[in-house]
Amino acid sequence: DQQVKQNSPSLSVQEGRISILNCDYTNSMFDYFLWYKKYPAEGPTFLISISSIKDKNEDGRFTVFLNKSAKHLSLHIVPSQPGDSAVYFCAAITMDSSYKLIFGSGTRLLVRP
Amino acid sequence: ETGVTQSPTHLIKTRGQQVTLRCSSQSGHNTVSWYQQALGQGPQFIFQYYREEENGRGNFPPRFSGLQFPNYSSELNVNALELDDSALYLCASSLKTSATTDTQYFGPGTRLTVL
């Protein structure tokens, strides 16, 4: 029962272009969605989040869009830089006491110079 | 900036053995969560400890247990190891307040191999 899905295992883009990473979910009770970035030999690092009551959140080069009716969110990186090359995980949480993150399987982004 | 450390970095055990993994949370953080990341998958929630008490558990059997200590350290114990327990184990610390969006800071993980 995979509640958060990232159907693209990998993505390759040219430096300076836009990277779009997608995520789908099945549980309509999710309250927050988060994106984490993971470099090899490091733990995931929080990137950006969005509340379920919003449809867009922007932080510098990173923007997350949420489409609740489609149960879909996406992360846009503009412009993409080689240092953005990493594995990106989409995660979701519900407002219960345990605050457990439910992760997707990740998308490996490669930004080519 | 995260300040979360884990030990050991790598570990090799045989089936049936027991293992203890350790985590040192960021100073001041009252919550620690443990995740298992199998190869090619995202991290999967094992359990969370808040002020030294278990505060939620994922779909893992009782042979996975944990402890949280007052000095911001914590342990994940796994008994009767199985081959499928081979994975990267991540701990994440956070300062639990009334907001559900308290950021979780992850350590680099412990790579466990069960032979």
CSV table of C-alpha atoms in Angstrom, one decimal, chain B residues 11-66:
chain,number,residue,atom,x,y,z
B,11,LEU,CA,27.7,-2.9,10.2
B,12,ILE,CA,27.7,-6.6,9.1
B,13,LYS,CA,25.7,-9.1,11.0
B,14,THR,CA,24.5,-12.7,10.5
B,15,ARG,CA,21.0,-13.9,10.5
B,16,GLY,CA,19.6,-14.4,14.0
B,17,GLN,CA,21.9,-12.0,15.7
B,18,GLN,CA,21.0,-8.8,17.5
B,19,VAL,CA,22.1,-5.3,16.7
B,20,THR,CA,22.1,-1.9,18.3
B,21,LEU,CA,22.3,1.3,16.3
B,22,ARG,CA,22.9,4.6,17.9
B,23,CYS,CA,21.9,8.2,17.2
B,24,SER,CA,22.9,11.5,18.7
B,25,SER,CA,20.2,14.1,18.2
B,26,GLN,CA,20.6,17.8,17.7
B,27,SER,CA,20.9,19.5,21.1
B,28,GLY,CA,17.5,20.6,22.5
B,29,HIS,CA,15.5,18.2,20.3
B,30,ASN,CA,12.9,16.2,22.3
B,31,THR,CA,11.8,13.9,19.5
B,32,VAL,CA,13.7,11.2,17.6
B,33,SER,CA,12.3,9.1,14.7
B,34,TRP,CA,13.8,6.1,13.1
B,35,TYR,CA,13.4,5.1,9.5
B,36,GLN,CA,14.4,2.1,7.4
B,37,GLN,CA,15.5,2.7,3.8
B,38,ALA,CA,15.8,-0.4,1.7
B,39,LEU,CA,17.7,-0.2,-1.6
B,40,GLY,CA,15.8,1.7,-4.2
B,41,GLN,CA,13.0,2.8,-1.9
B,42,GLY,CA,12.2,5.7,0.2
B,43,PRO,CA,12.6,5.7,4.0
B,44,GLN,CA,9.9,3.9,5.9
B,45,PHE,CA,8.9,5.0,9.4
B,46,ILE,CA,9.7,2.5,12.2
B,47,PHE,CA,8.8,4.5,15.3
B,48,GLN,CA,9.1,7.8,17.1
B,49,TYR,CA,10.2,8.6,20.6
B,50,TYR,CA,9.1,11.8,22.4
B,51,ARG,CA,10.5,12.6,25.8
B,52,GLU,CA,11.8,9.0,26.2
B,53,GLU,CA,8.4,7.4,25.4
B,54,GLU,CA,7.3,5.7,22.2
B,55,ASN,CA,5.0,8.1,20.4
B,56,GLY,CA,3.9,6.2,17.3
B,57,ARG,CA,5.0,3.1,15.4
B,58,GLY,CA,5.0,2.0,11.8
B,59,ASN,CA,4.4,-1.5,10.4
B,60,PHE,CA,7.4,-3.2,12.0
B,61,PRO,CA,7.4,-6.2,14.3
B,62,PRO,CA,8.2,-6.0,18.0
B,63,ARG,CA,11.7,-7.3,17.5
B,64,PHE,CA,12.4,-3.7,16.5
B,65,SER,CA,12.6,-1.7,19.6
B,66,GLY,CA,14.1,1.6,20.8
